[in-house]
């Protein structure tokens, strides 16, 4: 019984954002069809430090795979040792036999499947004629979101902002070349948000909310990406007032997504949340219903996204003959 | 950053039961010194079937390693497909950097670290002159326990019993040759237990209790290995009455070990449990205090045993230049 090994470079060569978006969309369908098992994250951390490994596991009866994603965070020691602070590895099991089919570097999986989530929300919730995108934050997720969103809407203008000017400069320069789009460097978040049709928030969310309600024009779609823990926030809580709120998982978002902040502040109740994105994809609930409503998509991230992405990469590798075959059970 | 890969054959060549026993003893010390983080097992199973993967994770500040053991159970489909029903894989991370140092076949780890637990209990709890061992069950764990226990006591007689005669025949024949010991085939559990100094129970524990109190002579040590789930039982609950009970983890054993049955039956209360084995190893509590008391060691199994065993195998492989080096993060 062979296991396929895929390193970072090989995984990178297999990345296809359209295919990942399609896979994640299928994954959301599975989730809202009751085909997904996703236990709580297992957190193995050194007490009193940020050092540790998180294990996220899940099973998708739709694709027929189980994954375990190990996310290592060596925040305190690694920079001194010249090692990356975050390292991800994914084990992929065939659900039918529980055999370990693949172990792959997971560096790109989280970024790409999160970008896919943002793009799917744009596909189903942004206005069809949305063309002005505001990207808040200028890290790797800000890159992935732009790359993914430009594939689902014809963008004519991109506004970029980050609290760190050197980060912003680099982003604008590099992403202009990569995408061929007109990317405008904004001095304030307000300048970036006002007049945008789509707003995507990708900051670390640790310095308090960035986006104010009065900056948002009617008909805007907001993809709230950065806040995936109960101590993170990127939107003022009242941005949720009167908006159509869609979550990847209502339970997770109420517990620790951007939605958590709005619920805690009493701006919305969990029962005011319009839908989970999979319900919209399945056609069970409407997406955008007019050109004036403000829509918010909140994502914390789910194992199902890792499963479908890893399964797609694995199948792509088999097809193209990429990777190293190894026999653990010999 | 390289990861070492070890297959089943390589792991097998590195197995040294004395070294594993020493490592597990060190692991129990860590556990009772507050150096171990062991979250609950993450169970990813197909609803309504036995198919799935269990993930057991933990961190040991004593050895400085983190492991994740994936235990696959493809019970329904695999026999038909000619695949093993159970497959184990272990990821070993260095705690300091959270870097993935090794991925190894885990087929032997669970068996050997469980045998080590039994042998450690014999070392600390059986009479120094204990020489007659009774082994109930004739599967692979019955083999490992005999191999491990003969290293801590000078055995003059081994009595073996299993409900399936063909299993028992095979065990007696093969283990007589392997160990050079006089192994007596017993027709009943009673015949095997009466007069034994050490009793080790290694059956599946699904057919109700096997061992009766009146068969146990004063001064016997019982290692209760097989019952590691709340629906398993190998000892009549009243075997616990008046015995000195030692657990690997009191919490786990009260929840789902052999001890669970005795507590449920009202024979003992959790506060009657004498100690955790690590407390005895650390010298904080006495082990056996006279030659008449009956001692019971109950083990459910803990991640710490996997961590120290995997770390030992990894270090042994590095020393001997065994294994395949692979770069996931290239």
XYZ file of C-alpha atoms in Angstrom:
660
model
C 0.000 0.000 0.000
C 1.667 3.159 -1.205
C 1.491 6.657 0.206
C 2.212 9.600 -2.081
C 4.475 12.328 -0.695
C 4.163 15.869 -2.059
C 6.556 18.643 -1.096
C 5.918 22.365 -1.135
C 7.180 22.897 -4.674
C 5.111 20.030 -6.046
C 1.972 21.222 -4.277
C 2.608 24.706 -5.597
C 2.823 23.371 -9.169
C -0.589 21.738 -8.737
C -2.417 24.811 -7.445
C -5.271 25.883 -9.688
C -7.460 28.511 -8.057
C -10.483 27.800 -10.245
C -10.328 24.104 -9.419
C -9.875 24.830 -5.706
C -12.860 27.192 -5.774
C -14.968 24.519 -7.451
C -13.793 21.939 -4.917
C -14.535 24.174 -1.919
C -17.968 24.969 -3.367
C -18.581 21.226 -3.572
C -17.299 20.933 0.008
C -19.796 23.517 1.246
C -22.523 21.518 -0.486
C -21.367 18.405 1.382
C -21.336 20.325 4.663
C -24.913 21.533 4.282
C -26.035 18.119 3.044
C -24.938 16.492 6.311
C -22.039 14.633 4.687
C -19.248 16.140 6.781
C -17.835 15.130 10.175
C -15.703 17.879 11.734
C -14.649 17.384 15.370
C -13.286 20.226 17.438
C -9.679 21.250 16.758
C -7.158 19.424 18.956
C -4.728 21.950 20.360
C -1.406 20.615 21.658
C 0.435 23.640 23.019
C 3.216 24.238 25.513
C 1.434 25.753 28.515
C 2.018 29.488 28.791
C 3.522 29.903 25.307
C 2.350 30.166 21.706
C 4.451 27.139 20.745
C 2.491 24.118 19.694
C 0.690 22.143 17.042
C -3.019 22.399 16.192
C -4.621 19.373 14.618
C -7.711 19.881 12.472
C -9.417 16.700 11.324
C -12.478 15.900 9.293
C -14.281 13.516 7.004
C -16.253 14.277 3.847
C -18.585 11.583 2.611
C -19.048 13.674 -0.532
C -15.463 13.374 -1.788
C -14.762 10.210 0.226
C -11.696 11.502 2.060
C -10.484 12.175 5.593
C -7.760 14.710 6.357
C -5.686 15.685 9.328
C -3.959 19.053 9.048
C -1.134 19.680 11.506
C -0.419 23.391 11.879
C 2.790 24.049 13.767
C 3.467 27.375 15.369
C 7.001 27.876 16.621
C 6.562 31.595 17.170
C 9.050 32.180 19.958
C 12.065 30.105 18.933
C 11.885 29.742 15.180
C 12.762 33.250 13.981
C 15.994 33.050 16.023
C 16.710 29.643 14.490
C 15.980 30.713 10.929
C 12.975 28.405 10.712
C 9.493 29.366 9.502
C 7.103 30.250 12.344
C 4.227 28.342 10.787
C 4.451 24.955 9.109
C 1.547 22.866 7.865
C 1.399 19.223 6.915
C -1.673 17.370 5.688
C -2.388 13.640 5.899
C -5.032 12.438 3.458
C -6.870 9.166 4.078
C -9.285 7.372 1.783
C -12.506 7.166 3.822
C -13.508 3.756 2.456
C -10.394 1.938 3.706
C -8.902 4.558 6.064
C -5.624 4.006 4.207
C -3.111 6.868 4.247
C -2.986 7.890 0.594
C -0.926 11.073 0.770
C 1.187 13.231 3.080
C 1.684 16.705 1.662
C 3.130 20.024 2.604
C 0.211 22.184 3.669
C 1.805 25.620 3.285
C -0.526 26.641 0.456
C -3.649 24.732 1.374
C -4.947 27.025 4.097
C -4.268 30.172 2.080
C -5.854 28.866 -1.099
C -8.924 27.284 0.446
C -9.538 30.489 2.428
C -9.204 32.565 -0.733
C -11.644 30.174 -2.383
C -14.137 30.859 0.418
C -13.886 34.609 -0.202
C -14.314 34.170 -3.953
C -17.313 31.875 -3.513
C -18.945 34.495 -1.309
C -18.357 37.097 -4.039
C -19.809 34.765 -6.655
C -23.037 34.259 -4.685
C -23.384 37.514 -2.762
C -21.694 40.442 -4.540
C -23.616 42.389 -7.177
C -23.142 40.965 -10.670
C -21.751 44.346 -11.734
C -19.420 44.758 -8.731
C -16.100 46.054 -10.103
C -14.372 47.998 -7.337
C -12.588 45.802 -4.827
C -11.138 47.048 -1.551
C -8.478 44.833 0.054
C -7.610 45.599 3.686
C -4.331 44.080 4.794
C -1.376 43.380 2.511
C -0.112 39.976 3.610
C -0.273 36.659 1.823
C -4.025 36.268 2.336
C -4.564 39.707 0.741
C -2.720 38.359 -2.298
C -4.675 35.119 -2.458
C -8.035 36.901 -2.076
C -7.301 39.280 -4.936
C -6.132 36.407 -7.153
C -9.273 34.419 -6.348
C -11.809 37.261 -6.530
C -10.635 38.595 -9.895
C -11.725 35.253 -11.324
C -15.370 35.708 -10.326
C -15.946 39.415 -11.053
C -14.551 41.701 -13.707
C -12.595 44.149 -11.551
C -11.782 47.614 -12.875
C -10.296 49.023 -9.713
C -8.539 47.618 -6.656
C -7.945 49.730 -3.571
C -5.350 48.472 -1.130
C -4.577 49.520 2.424
C -2.372 48.219 5.208
C -1.286 49.742 8.499
C 2.356 49.161 7.526
C 3.363 51.367 4.543
C 6.259 49.122 3.491
C 3.951 46.119 3.320
C 1.452 48.136 1.303
C 4.089 49.387 -1.152
C 5.300 45.869 -1.789
C 1.757 44.568 -2.244
C 0.739 47.274 -4.699
C 3.906 46.898 -6.717
C 3.942 43.130 -6.909
C 0.218 42.530 -7.317
C -0.089 45.171 -10.058
C 2.455 43.227 -12.079
C 0.978 39.831 -11.216
C -2.653 40.699 -11.931
C -2.313 43.454 -14.514
C -4.959 45.360 -12.561
C -4.925 48.985 -11.552
C -4.169 48.821 -7.808
C -4.540 52.053 -5.907
C -2.513 52.604 -2.754
C -4.757 54.156 -0.076
C -3.462 56.121 2.902
C -6.426 55.222 5.098
C -8.836 52.337 5.401
C -11.644 54.841 4.899
C -10.259 55.928 1.534
C -10.057 52.283 0.467
C -13.540 51.311 1.655
C -15.617 54.298 0.535
C -17.128 53.630 -2.879
C -16.013 49.980 -3.038
C -18.445 47.307 -4.243
C -16.596 44.512 -2.497
C -14.569 44.796 0.712
C -12.325 41.977 1.843
C -10.679 42.164 5.259
C -7.464 40.175 5.670
C -5.620 41.857 8.539
C -4.539 40.049 11.682
C -7.515 41.674 13.443
C -5.671 42.166 16.699
C -5.703 46.003 16.844
C -9.435 46.564 17.094
C -12.009 47.155 14.354
C -10.943 48.943 11.155
C -14.132 49.312 9.098
C -16.869 51.793 10.042
C -20.499 51.456 9.039
C -20.771 54.944 7.498
C -18.068 54.096 4.930
C -20.079 51.238 3.450
C -22.250 52.095 0.456
C -25.549 50.291 -0.245
C -25.081 47.111 -2.260
C -21.614 46.374 -0.908
C -20.460 42.827 -0.246
C -18.035 42.346 2.641
C -15.922 39.202 2.972
C -14.714 39.078 6.588
C -11.675 36.815 6.474
C -9.175 37.879 9.125
C -11.167 37.509 12.328
C -11.175 33.788 13.108
C -10.705 33.876 16.866
C -12.811 35.447 19.592
C -10.166 38.114 20.297
C -9.963 39.305 16.671
C -12.097 42.007 15.051
C -11.938 43.895 11.747
C -15.468 45.335 11.387
C -17.236 47.687 13.770
C -20.007 45.588 15.315
C -22.719 47.903 13.920
C -21.643 47.132 10.342
C -23.786 44.035 10.916
C -26.911 46.095 11.646
C -29.349 45.615 8.770
C -26.866 43.554 6.726
C -27.597 40.129 5.254
C -25.182 37.904 7.148
C -23.952 34.610 5.704
C -21.500 32.302 7.510
C -19.438 29.292 6.519
C -20.614 27.649 9.765
C -23.058 29.562 11.953
C -21.883 27.692 15.048
C -18.232 28.496 14.455
C -18.811 32.123 13.448
C -21.012 32.826 16.466
C -18.376 31.224 18.662
C -15.297 32.917 17.240
C -15.777 34.651 13.901
C -16.379 38.305 13.112
C -20.072 37.526 13.794
C -19.133 36.700 17.385
C -18.307 40.380 17.997
C -21.647 41.604 16.600
C -23.591 39.048 18.641
C -21.646 39.932 21.778
C -22.337 43.638 21.198
C -26.053 42.874 20.856
C -26.202 44.159 17.257
C -27.555 40.873 15.921
C -28.808 37.612 17.399
C -27.674 34.240 16.000
C -31.191 33.740 14.627
C -30.792 36.903 12.517
C -28.071 35.213 10.441
C -29.489 34.677 6.980
C -27.808 31.431 5.967
C -24.760 29.266 5.744
C -23.042 29.640 2.378
C -23.701 25.998 1.511
C -27.458 26.571 1.838
C -27.190 29.305 -0.778
C -25.046 27.162 -3.080
C -27.625 24.367 -2.722
C -30.398 26.826 -3.613
C -32.184 26.333 -0.309
C -31.894 30.004 0.602
C -31.546 33.061 -1.632
C -28.228 34.887 -1.995
C -28.325 38.602 -2.860
C -31.908 39.720 -3.571
C -31.424 43.327 -4.703
C -28.716 45.787 -5.561
C -29.026 47.768 -2.361
C -28.558 45.281 0.408
C -25.255 44.991 2.232
C -24.083 41.396 2.457
C -21.467 40.088 4.896
C -19.771 36.723 4.549
C -18.010 35.533 7.696
C -15.616 32.600 7.561
C -13.684 30.963 10.384
C -12.482 28.115 8.185
C -13.488 24.468 8.281
C -11.830 21.082 7.845
C -14.071 20.431 4.831
C -12.116 23.066 2.897
C -8.859 21.253 3.664
C -10.326 17.878 2.737
C -11.594 18.852 -0.705
C -8.492 20.897 -1.496
C -6.090 18.144 -0.423
C -8.110 15.521 -2.298
C -8.011 17.634 -5.449
C -4.249 18.167 -5.190
C -3.710 14.449 -4.607
C -5.771 13.465 -7.615
C -3.994 16.090 -9.712
C -0.617 14.720 -8.623
C -1.600 11.160 -9.555
C -2.806 12.313 -12.951
C 0.371 14.248 -13.693
C 2.707 11.688 -12.150
C 4.015 14.183 -9.587
C 5.335 13.221 -6.152
C 7.300 10.476 -4.432
C 5.811 7.072 -3.688
C 6.596 5.641 -0.255
C 5.592 2.424 1.511
C 5.060 2.963 5.235
C 3.550 -0.457 5.769
C 6.287 -2.528 4.167
C 14.346 21.100 7.054
C 14.309 17.360 6.698
C 11.748 14.835 7.884
C 12.820 11.238 8.463
C 10.502 8.530 7.125
C 10.503 5.111 8.774
C 8.576 2.172 7.359
C 7.279 -0.850 9.230
C 10.364 -2.965 8.630
C 12.720 -0.204 9.752
C 10.696 0.479 12.882
C 10.667 -3.235 13.610
C 14.476 -3.367 13.372
C 14.703 -0.570 15.955
C 12.416 -2.166 18.544
C 14.185 -2.834 21.838
C 11.734 -3.804 24.581
C 14.098 -2.846 27.416
C 14.643 0.589 25.917
C 10.912 1.067 25.319
C 10.175 0.048 28.916
C 12.734 2.561 30.171
C 11.280 5.253 27.900
C 7.691 4.588 29.016
C 8.813 4.638 32.661
C 10.361 8.053 31.976
C 7.098 9.061 30.279
C 5.056 8.116 33.360
C 7.457 10.245 35.423
C 6.798 13.182 33.074
C 3.049 12.617 33.322
C 3.030 12.715 37.114
C 5.427 15.663 37.143
C 2.942 17.791 35.190
C 5.078 17.821 32.039
C 2.536 16.231 29.707
C -0.290 17.764 27.666
C -2.774 15.142 26.437
C -5.994 16.426 24.864
C -8.971 14.165 24.327
C -8.759 11.759 21.387
C -10.189 13.176 18.161
C -12.449 10.606 16.588
C -13.229 11.006 12.875
C -15.609 8.188 12.032
C -18.191 7.515 9.357
C -21.508 7.849 11.196
C -23.118 4.484 11.853
C -20.040 2.401 10.988
C -16.759 1.361 12.593
C -14.804 2.924 9.724
C -12.707 5.901 10.642
C -9.497 7.367 11.964
C -8.738 8.179 15.612
C -6.158 10.854 16.261
C -4.296 10.773 19.574
C -2.050 13.775 20.215
C 0.180 14.873 23.042
C 3.209 16.816 24.166
C 5.909 15.786 26.618
C 8.066 18.529 28.023
C 10.257 15.818 29.521
C 11.472 14.369 26.218
C 10.718 17.554 24.259
C 8.498 15.959 21.628
C 4.931 16.142 20.334
C 3.266 13.231 18.546
C 0.110 12.646 16.615
C -0.863 9.016 16.170
C -3.421 8.292 13.470
C -5.109 4.931 14.012
C -7.162 3.852 11.026
C -9.844 1.257 11.337
C -11.242 -0.039 8.070
C -13.093 -2.922 9.673
C -15.949 -3.388 7.242
C -14.307 -2.997 3.838
C -10.660 -3.893 4.302
C -10.809 -7.658 4.827
C -12.688 -7.960 1.526
C -10.036 -5.779 -0.148
C -7.083 -7.657 1.308
C -6.014 -4.628 3.356
C -5.179 -4.624 7.082
C -8.121 -3.581 9.270
C -5.933 -1.420 11.489
C -3.159 0.891 10.315
C -1.217 3.324 12.464
C 0.979 6.221 11.475
C 2.837 8.525 13.856
C 3.986 12.099 13.216
C 6.749 13.240 15.563
C 7.364 16.957 16.089
C 10.182 18.606 18.013
C 8.415 20.633 20.713
C 10.930 23.493 20.647
C 10.345 24.383 16.981
C 7.203 22.377 16.215
C 9.073 21.054 13.177
C 7.967 17.680 11.785
C 11.013 15.488 12.432
C 9.671 12.054 11.576
C 6.711 10.215 10.079
C 6.779 6.533 10.945
C 4.689 3.450 10.618
C 2.971 2.969 13.956
C 2.051 -0.700 13.675
C 4.356 -1.744 16.509
C 4.239 1.346 18.688
C 0.887 0.734 20.359
C 1.636 -2.922 21.025
C 5.104 -2.315 22.427
C 4.270 0.689 24.580
C 1.284 -1.208 26.013
C 3.490 -4.212 26.763
C 5.925 -1.817 28.428
C 3.105 -0.571 30.666
C 2.351 -4.139 31.785
C 6.019 -4.872 32.448
C 6.478 -1.646 34.423
C 3.516 -2.600 36.596
C 5.114 -5.999 37.228
C 8.424 -4.342 38.083
C 6.836 -2.078 40.701
C 3.883 -4.139 41.924
C 4.466 -7.879 41.547
C 6.274 -9.800 44.305
C 10.024 -9.907 43.765
C 9.776 -13.713 43.740
C 6.802 -13.874 41.372
C 7.534 -16.669 38.876
C 4.232 -18.047 37.630
C 2.628 -15.915 34.919
C -0.899 -16.415 33.634
C -1.651 -14.893 30.218
C -5.337 -14.635 29.262
C -5.879 -14.106 25.562
C -3.557 -15.345 22.821
C -3.396 -12.451 20.347
C -0.547 -10.120 19.565
C -0.810 -8.254 22.869
C -0.537 -11.589 24.734
C 2.745 -12.114 22.879
C 4.094 -8.645 23.620
C 3.168 -8.869 27.318
C 4.979 -12.181 27.770
C 8.046 -10.839 25.934
C 8.077 -7.715 28.104
C 7.277 -9.336 31.460
C 9.918 -12.068 31.198
C 12.458 -9.235 31.228
C 11.439 -7.992 34.680
C 10.795 -11.270 36.555
C 12.432 -14.679 36.354
C 9.508 -16.765 35.124
C 9.484 -20.511 35.694
C 5.997 -21.188 34.436
C 3.616 -19.572 31.968
C -0.037 -20.561 31.806
C -1.904 -19.577 28.669
C -5.605 -19.569 27.917
C -7.781 -18.272 25.099
C -11.438 -18.873 24.242
C -10.389 -20.015 20.751
C -8.418 -23.303 20.902
C -6.661 -22.752 17.547
C -5.396 -19.359 18.699
C -4.183 -20.894 21.940
C -2.393 -23.768 20.188
C -0.557 -21.364 17.929
C 0.400 -19.108 20.836
C 1.748 -21.933 22.984
C 3.710 -23.442 20.121
C 5.218 -20.222 18.814
C 5.889 -18.504 22.139
C 7.496 -21.633 23.629
C 10.029 -21.536 20.813
C 10.480 -17.750 20.941
C 10.909 -17.447 24.699
C 12.319 -20.853 25.610
C 9.868 -20.894 28.514
C 7.640 -23.718 29.627
C 4.192 -22.581 28.425
C 1.251 -24.613 29.681
C -1.920 -24.752 27.626
C -4.940 -24.381 29.962
C -8.437 -25.555 29.105
C -10.119 -22.955 31.295
C -9.326 -19.483 32.529
C -9.703 -20.825 36.060
C -6.979 -23.411 35.514
C -4.669 -20.674 34.199
C -5.357 -18.172 36.970
C -5.341 -20.435 40.071
C -1.889 -20.451 41.600
C -0.464 -17.733 39.338
C 1.669 -14.918 40.836
C 0.994 -12.558 37.959
C -2.152 -12.462 35.813
C -2.227 -10.414 32.632
C -5.525 -10.015 30.782
C -5.253 -9.298 27.057
C -8.569 -10.446 25.578
C -10.882 -8.194 23.602
C -13.049 -7.925 26.730
C -16.308 -7.924 24.822
C -17.795 -11.198 26.139
C -18.161 -10.268 29.796
C -15.763 -10.784 32.706
C -13.435 -13.804 32.689
C -11.589 -13.678 36.019
C -13.314 -14.561 39.312
C -12.184 -13.304 42.707
C -11.991 -16.753 44.310
C -9.337 -17.864 41.790
C -6.889 -15.162 42.844
C -4.357 -16.162 45.498
C -2.994 -13.652 48.050
C 0.010 -11.726 46.749
C -1.055 -11.846 43.102
C -0.436 -8.956 40.748
C -3.004 -8.419 37.992
C -2.225 -6.324 34.909
C -5.578 -5.417 33.338
C -4.718 -4.575 29.744
C -7.616 -5.490 27.463
C -10.449 -3.376 28.843
C -9.851 0.131 27.495
C -13.402 1.164 26.660
C -16.465 1.470 28.857
C -18.124 -1.561 27.227
C -15.170 -3.894 27.859
C -14.582 -6.024 30.948
C -12.167 -8.847 31.823
C -12.291 -8.973 35.647
C -15.327 -9.578 37.836
C -15.954 -6.226 39.539
C -15.436 -7.742 42.993
C -11.833 -8.684 42.148
C -11.225 -5.024 43.021
C -12.600 -5.444 46.577
C -9.680 -5.141 48.999
C -7.081 -4.919 46.210
C -4.460 -2.176 45.875
C -5.495 -0.462 42.646
C -2.988 1.475 40.523
C -3.897 3.225 37.249
C -1.930 4.779 34.399
C -4.351 7.727 34.578
C -7.042 7.676 37.276
C -9.286 9.938 35.179
C -9.080 7.722 32.110
C -9.421 4.432 34.017
C -12.447 5.634 35.967
C -13.987 6.819 32.719
C -13.304 3.772 30.566
C -10.815 1.306 31.990
C -11.360 -1.931 33.902
C -11.652 0.302 37.003
C -14.734 1.902 35.441
C -16.634 -1.393 35.861
C -15.702 -1.723 39.551
C -16.654 1.882 40.274
C -19.936 1.476 38.396
C -20.707 -1.695 40.383
C -20.056 0.196 43.631
C -17.149 -2.104 44.613
C -14.692 0.799 44.920
C -14.881 4.575 44.812
C -12.400 6.630 42.720
C -10.856 7.852 45.998
C -10.032 4.252 46.939
C -7.537 4.028 44.049
C -4.089 3.819 45.584
C -2.018 5.718 43.010
C -1.093 6.431 39.436
C 1.883 4.336 38.339
C 4.011 7.460 37.804
C 3.569 8.403 41.484
C 5.024 5.030 42.460
C 7.905 5.359 39.976
C 8.613 8.831 41.378
C 8.623 7.392 44.927
C 5.754 9.576 46.053
C 3.591 6.583 46.938
C 4.582 3.045 47.904
C 4.221 0.145 45.488
C 3.690 -3.340 46.921
C 4.029 -3.291 50.730
C 3.779 -6.983 51.639
C 3.643 -10.386 50.019
C -0.061 -10.920 50.659
C -1.751 -7.965 49.058
C -3.421 -8.283 45.689
C -2.378 -5.488 43.331
C -4.238 -4.462 40.172
C -2.747 -2.250 37.478
C -5.294 -0.785 35.078
C -4.158 0.873 31.848
C -6.244 2.566 29.178
C -3.198 3.879 27.314
C -1.948 7.437 27.001
C -0.352 9.638 24.347
C 2.741 9.991 26.566
C 3.557 6.327 25.854
C 3.437 7.010 22.113
C 5.540 10.154 22.429
C 8.429 8.595 24.331
C 8.377 5.427 22.222
C 8.332 7.339 18.925
C 11.061 9.704 20.132
C 13.229 6.756 21.130
C 12.730 5.039 17.759
C 13.520 8.281 15.923
C 16.717 8.846 17.863
C 17.703 5.207 17.341
C 17.124 5.569 13.595
C 19.288 8.697 13.412
C 22.054 6.967 15.316
C 21.990 3.899 13.099
C 21.439 5.804 9.874
C 18.144 4.046 9.198
C 15.258 5.588 7.240
C 14.610 7.869 4.282
C 15.156 11.611 4.435
C 12.459 13.742 2.821
C 11.976 17.498 2.461
C 8.311 18.485 2.717
C 9.059 22.187 2.895
C 11.246 22.458 -0.194
